[in-house]
PDB file of C-alpha atoms in Angstrom:
ATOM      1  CA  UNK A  11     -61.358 147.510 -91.286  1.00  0.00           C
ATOM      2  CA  UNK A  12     -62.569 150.198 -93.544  1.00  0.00           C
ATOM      3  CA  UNK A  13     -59.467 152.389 -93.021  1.00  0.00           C
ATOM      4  CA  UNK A  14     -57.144 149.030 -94.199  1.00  0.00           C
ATOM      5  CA  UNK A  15     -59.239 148.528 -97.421  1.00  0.00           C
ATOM      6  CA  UNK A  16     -59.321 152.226 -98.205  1.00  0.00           C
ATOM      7  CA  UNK A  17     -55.302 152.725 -97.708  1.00  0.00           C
ATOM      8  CA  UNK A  18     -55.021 149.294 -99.747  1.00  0.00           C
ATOM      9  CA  UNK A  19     -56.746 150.341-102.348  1.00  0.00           C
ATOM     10  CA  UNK A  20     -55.333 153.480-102.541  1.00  0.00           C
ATOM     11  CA  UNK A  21     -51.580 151.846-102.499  1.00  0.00           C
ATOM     12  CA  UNK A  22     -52.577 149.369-105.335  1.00  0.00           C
ATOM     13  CA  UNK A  23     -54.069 152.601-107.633  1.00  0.00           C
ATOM     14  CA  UNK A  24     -51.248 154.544-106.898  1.00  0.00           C
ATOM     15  CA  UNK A  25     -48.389 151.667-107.889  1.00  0.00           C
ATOM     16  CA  UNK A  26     -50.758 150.947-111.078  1.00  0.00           C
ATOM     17  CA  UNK A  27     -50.309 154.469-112.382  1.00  0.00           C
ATOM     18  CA  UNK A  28     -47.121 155.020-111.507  1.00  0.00           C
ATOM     19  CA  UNK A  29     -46.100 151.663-113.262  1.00  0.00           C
ATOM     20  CA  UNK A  30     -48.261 153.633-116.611  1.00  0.00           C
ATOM     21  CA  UNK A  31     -46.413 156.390-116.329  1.00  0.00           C
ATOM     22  CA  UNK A  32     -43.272 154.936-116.931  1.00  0.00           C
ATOM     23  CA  UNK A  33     -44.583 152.344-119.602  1.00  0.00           C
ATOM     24  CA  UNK A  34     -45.477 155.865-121.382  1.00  0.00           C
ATOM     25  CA  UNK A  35     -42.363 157.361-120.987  1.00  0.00           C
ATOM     26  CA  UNK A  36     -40.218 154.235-122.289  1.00  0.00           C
ATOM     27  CA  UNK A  37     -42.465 153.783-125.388  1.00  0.00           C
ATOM     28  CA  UNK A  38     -42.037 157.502-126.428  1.00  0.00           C
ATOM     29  CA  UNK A  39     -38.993 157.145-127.885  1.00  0.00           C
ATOM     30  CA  UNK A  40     -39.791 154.656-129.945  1.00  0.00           C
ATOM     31  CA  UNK A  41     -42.260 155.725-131.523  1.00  0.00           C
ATOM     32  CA  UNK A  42     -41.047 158.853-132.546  1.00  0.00           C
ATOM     33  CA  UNK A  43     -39.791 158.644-136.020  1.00  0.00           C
ATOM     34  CA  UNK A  44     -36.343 158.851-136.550  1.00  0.00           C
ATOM     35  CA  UNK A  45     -35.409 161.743-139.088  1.00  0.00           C
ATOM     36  CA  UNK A  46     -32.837 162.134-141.952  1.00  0.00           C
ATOM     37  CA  UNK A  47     -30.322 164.985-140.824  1.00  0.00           C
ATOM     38  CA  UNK A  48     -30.873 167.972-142.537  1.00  0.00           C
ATOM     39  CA  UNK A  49     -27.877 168.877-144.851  1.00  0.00           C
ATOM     40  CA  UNK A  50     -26.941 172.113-146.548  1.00  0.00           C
ATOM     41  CA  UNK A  51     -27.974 172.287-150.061  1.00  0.00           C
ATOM     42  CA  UNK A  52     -30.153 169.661-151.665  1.00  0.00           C
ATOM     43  CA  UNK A  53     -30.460 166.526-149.867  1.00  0.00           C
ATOM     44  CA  UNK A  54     -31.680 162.843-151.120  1.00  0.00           C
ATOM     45  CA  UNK A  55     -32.911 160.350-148.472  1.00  0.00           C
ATOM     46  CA  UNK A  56     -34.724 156.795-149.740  1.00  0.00           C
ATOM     47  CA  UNK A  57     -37.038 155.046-147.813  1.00  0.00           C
ATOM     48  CA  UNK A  58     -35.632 151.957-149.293  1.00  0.00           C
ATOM     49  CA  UNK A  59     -32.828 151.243-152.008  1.00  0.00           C
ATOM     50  CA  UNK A  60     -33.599 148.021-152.656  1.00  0.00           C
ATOM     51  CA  UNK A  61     -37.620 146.879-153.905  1.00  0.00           C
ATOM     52  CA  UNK A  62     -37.652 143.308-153.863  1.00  0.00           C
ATOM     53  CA  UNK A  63     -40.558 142.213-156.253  1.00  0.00           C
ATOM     54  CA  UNK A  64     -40.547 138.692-154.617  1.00  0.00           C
ATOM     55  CA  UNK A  65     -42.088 135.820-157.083  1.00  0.00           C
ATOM     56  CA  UNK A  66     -44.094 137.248-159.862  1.00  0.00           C
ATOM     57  CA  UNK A  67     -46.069 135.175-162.798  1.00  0.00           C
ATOM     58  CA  UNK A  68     -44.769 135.710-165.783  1.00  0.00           C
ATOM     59  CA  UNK A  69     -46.291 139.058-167.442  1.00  0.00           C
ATOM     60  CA  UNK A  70     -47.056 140.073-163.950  1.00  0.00           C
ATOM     61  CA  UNK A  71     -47.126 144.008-163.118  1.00  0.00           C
ATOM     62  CA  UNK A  72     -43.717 145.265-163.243  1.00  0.00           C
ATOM     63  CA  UNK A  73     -44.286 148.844-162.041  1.00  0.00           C
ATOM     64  CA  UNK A  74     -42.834 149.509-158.385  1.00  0.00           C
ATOM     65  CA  UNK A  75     -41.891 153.315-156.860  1.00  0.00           C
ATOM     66  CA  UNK A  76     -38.686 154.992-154.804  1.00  0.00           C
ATOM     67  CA  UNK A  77     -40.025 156.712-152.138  1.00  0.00           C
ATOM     68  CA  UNK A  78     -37.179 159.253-151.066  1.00  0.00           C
ATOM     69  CA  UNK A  79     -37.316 162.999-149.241  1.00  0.00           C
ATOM     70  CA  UNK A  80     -35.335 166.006-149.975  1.00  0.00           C
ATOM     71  CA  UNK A  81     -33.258 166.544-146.230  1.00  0.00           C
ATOM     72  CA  UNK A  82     -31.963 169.622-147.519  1.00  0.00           C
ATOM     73  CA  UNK A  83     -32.560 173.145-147.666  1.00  0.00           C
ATOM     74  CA  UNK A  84     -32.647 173.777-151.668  1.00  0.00           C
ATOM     75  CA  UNK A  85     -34.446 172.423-154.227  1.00  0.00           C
ATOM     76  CA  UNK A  86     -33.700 168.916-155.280  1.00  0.00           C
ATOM     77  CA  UNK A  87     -33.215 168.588-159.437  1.00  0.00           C
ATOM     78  CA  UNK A  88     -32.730 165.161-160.438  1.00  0.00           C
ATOM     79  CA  UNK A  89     -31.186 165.011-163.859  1.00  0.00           C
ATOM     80  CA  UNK A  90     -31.214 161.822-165.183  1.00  0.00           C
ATOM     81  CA  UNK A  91     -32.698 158.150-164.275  1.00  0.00           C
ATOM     82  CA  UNK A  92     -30.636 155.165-165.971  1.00  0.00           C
ATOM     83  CA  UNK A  93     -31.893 151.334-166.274  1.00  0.00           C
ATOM     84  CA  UNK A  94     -29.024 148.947-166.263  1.00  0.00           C
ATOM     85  CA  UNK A  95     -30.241 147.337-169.448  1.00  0.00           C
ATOM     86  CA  UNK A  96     -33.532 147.717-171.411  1.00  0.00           C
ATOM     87  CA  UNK A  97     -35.754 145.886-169.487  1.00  0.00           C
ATOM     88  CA  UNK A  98     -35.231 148.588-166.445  1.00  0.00           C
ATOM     89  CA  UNK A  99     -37.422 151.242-167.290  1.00  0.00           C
ATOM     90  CA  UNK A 100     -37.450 154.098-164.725  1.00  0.00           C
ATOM     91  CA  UNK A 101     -38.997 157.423-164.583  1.00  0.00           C
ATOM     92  CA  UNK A 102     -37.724 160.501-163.431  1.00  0.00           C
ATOM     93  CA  UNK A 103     -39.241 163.474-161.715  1.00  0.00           C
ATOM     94  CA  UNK A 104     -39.569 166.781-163.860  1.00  0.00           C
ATOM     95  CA  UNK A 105     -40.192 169.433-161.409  1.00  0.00           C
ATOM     96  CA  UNK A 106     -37.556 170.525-158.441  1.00  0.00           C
ATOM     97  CA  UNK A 107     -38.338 168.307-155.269  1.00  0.00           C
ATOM     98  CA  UNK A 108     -38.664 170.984-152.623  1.00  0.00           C
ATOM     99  CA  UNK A 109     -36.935 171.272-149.112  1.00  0.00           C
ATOM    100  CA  UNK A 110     -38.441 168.444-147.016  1.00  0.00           C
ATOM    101  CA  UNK A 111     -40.609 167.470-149.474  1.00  0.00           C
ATOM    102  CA  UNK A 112     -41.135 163.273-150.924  1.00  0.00           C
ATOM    103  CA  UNK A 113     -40.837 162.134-154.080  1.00  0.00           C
ATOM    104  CA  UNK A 114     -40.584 159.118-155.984  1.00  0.00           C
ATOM    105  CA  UNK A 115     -38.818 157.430-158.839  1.00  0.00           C
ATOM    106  CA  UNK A 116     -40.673 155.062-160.503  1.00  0.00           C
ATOM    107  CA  UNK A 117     -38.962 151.887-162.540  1.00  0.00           C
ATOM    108  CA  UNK A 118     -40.986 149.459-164.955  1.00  0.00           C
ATOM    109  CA  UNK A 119     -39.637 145.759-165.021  1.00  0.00           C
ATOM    110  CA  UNK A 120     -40.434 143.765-168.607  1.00  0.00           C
ATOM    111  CA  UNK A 121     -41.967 140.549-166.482  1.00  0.00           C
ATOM    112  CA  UNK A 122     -42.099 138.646-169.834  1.00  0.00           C
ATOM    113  CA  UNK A 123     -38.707 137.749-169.461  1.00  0.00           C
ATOM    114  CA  UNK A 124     -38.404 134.388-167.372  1.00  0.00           C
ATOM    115  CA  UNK A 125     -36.435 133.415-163.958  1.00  0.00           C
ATOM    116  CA  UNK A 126     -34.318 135.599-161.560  1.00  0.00           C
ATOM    117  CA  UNK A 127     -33.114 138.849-162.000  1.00  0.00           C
ATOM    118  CA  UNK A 128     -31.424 141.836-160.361  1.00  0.00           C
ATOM    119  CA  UNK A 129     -31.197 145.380-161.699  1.00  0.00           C
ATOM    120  CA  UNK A 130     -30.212 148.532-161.209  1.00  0.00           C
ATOM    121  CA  UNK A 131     -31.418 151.849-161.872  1.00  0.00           C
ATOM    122  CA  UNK A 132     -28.548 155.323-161.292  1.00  0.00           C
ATOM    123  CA  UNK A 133     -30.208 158.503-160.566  1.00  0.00           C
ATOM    124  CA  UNK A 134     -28.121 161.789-161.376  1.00  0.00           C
ATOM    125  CA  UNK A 135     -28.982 164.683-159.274  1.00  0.00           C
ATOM    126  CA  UNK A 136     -27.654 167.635-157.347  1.00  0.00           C
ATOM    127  CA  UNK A 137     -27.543 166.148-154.437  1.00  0.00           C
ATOM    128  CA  UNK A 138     -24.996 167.626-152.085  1.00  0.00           C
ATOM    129  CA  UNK A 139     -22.342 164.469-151.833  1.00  0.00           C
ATOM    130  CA  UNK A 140     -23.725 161.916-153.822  1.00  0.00           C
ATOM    131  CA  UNK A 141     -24.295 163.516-157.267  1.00  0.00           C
ATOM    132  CA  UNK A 142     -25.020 159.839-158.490  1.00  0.00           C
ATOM    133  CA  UNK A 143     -27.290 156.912-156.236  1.00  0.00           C
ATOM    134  CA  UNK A 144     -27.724 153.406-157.245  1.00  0.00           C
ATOM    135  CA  UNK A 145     -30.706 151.810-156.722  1.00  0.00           C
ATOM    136  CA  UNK A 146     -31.716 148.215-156.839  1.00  0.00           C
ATOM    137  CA  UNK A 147     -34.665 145.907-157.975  1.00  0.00           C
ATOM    138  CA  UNK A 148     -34.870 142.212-157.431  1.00  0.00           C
ATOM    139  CA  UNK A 149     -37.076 139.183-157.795  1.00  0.00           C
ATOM    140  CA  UNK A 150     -38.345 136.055-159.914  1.00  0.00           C
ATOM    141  CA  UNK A 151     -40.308 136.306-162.953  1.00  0.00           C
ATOM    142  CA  UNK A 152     -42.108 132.290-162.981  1.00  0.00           C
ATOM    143  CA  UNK A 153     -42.787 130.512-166.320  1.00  0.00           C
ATOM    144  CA  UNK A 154     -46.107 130.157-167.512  1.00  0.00           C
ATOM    145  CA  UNK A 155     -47.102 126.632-166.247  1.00  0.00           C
ATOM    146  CA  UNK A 156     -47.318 124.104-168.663  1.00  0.00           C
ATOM    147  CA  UNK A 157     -50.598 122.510-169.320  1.00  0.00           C
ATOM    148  CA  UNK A 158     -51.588 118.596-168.255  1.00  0.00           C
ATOM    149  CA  UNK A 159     -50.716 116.496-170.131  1.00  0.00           C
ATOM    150  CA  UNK A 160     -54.606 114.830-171.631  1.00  0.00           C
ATOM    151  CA  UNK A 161     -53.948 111.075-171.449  1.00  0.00           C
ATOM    152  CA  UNK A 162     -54.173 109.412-174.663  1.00  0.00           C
ATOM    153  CA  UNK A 163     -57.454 107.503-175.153  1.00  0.00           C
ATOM    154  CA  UNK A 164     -57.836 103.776-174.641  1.00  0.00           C
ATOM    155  CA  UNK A 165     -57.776 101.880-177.583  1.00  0.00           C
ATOM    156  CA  UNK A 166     -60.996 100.436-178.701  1.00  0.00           C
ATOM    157  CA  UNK A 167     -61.055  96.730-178.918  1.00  0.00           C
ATOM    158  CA  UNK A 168     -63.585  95.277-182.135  1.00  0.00           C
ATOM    159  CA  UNK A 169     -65.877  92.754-180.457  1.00  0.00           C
ATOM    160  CA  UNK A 170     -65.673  89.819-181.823  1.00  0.00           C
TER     161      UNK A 170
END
């Protein structure tokens, strides 16, 4: 009786980590990151291109970043940063962005202007086939609310 709880045992342990074993080996790819091809010369990879600033109150913070990498092998120079109109205000990185290296673009929305909007901000670099990028910010700027109305006050009736 011994011998048929021992080899039962032993069956059950030895399905169980077999059964981890392949759980292991079907997450790994997944959770390995996926990365940007490297490309000769300067590279320019975003983590996003669109920021969606959802629904803001109105003179809310407007500052949001661009996350992007350099998947090249030269120094990334990024010339220029352009708002679509005035109330786009980006900034642009002043040193070179170094092989495999992040860096971010940052871009200033004026939330005093009211309701929905969409923008979009070009960056100029020397990026190896895409010398120009447009990138994208979105969202709803809310009015202030309005305050309650204070109900008028009853008239006063002289007692007679």
């Amino acid at each position: 009786m011994k011998k048929i709880f021992l080899l039962a045992m032993l069956t059950v342990l030895g399905v169980t980590t077999s059964n981890a074993q392949e759980i292991k080996k079907a997450k790994a790819p997944a959770d390995a990151k996926v990365a940007a091809p490297k490309i000769e010369g300067a590279g320019m990879v975003f983590e996003t291109e669109t920021i969606d600033y959802g629904t803001l109150e109105h003179n809310a913070e407007g500052t949001r970043k661009f996350v992007f990498t350099n998947n090249g092998n030269k120094p990334l120079i990024i010339s220029n940063t352009q708002g679509s109109c005035g109330c786009t205000i980006p900034t642009t990185p002043k040193e070179p962005i170094a092989p495999g290296a992040k860096g971010e673009i940052g871009v200033h929305y004026a939330t005093d202007r009211v309701g929905a909007f969409t923008k979009t901000v070009t960056v100029s670099s020397n990026a190896e086939g895409q010398p120009s990028k447009v990138l994208t910010i979105k969202g709803t700027i809310l009015p202030d609310p309005t305050p309650a109305a204070v109900p008028a006050a009853a008239p006063t009736v002289p007692k007679s």
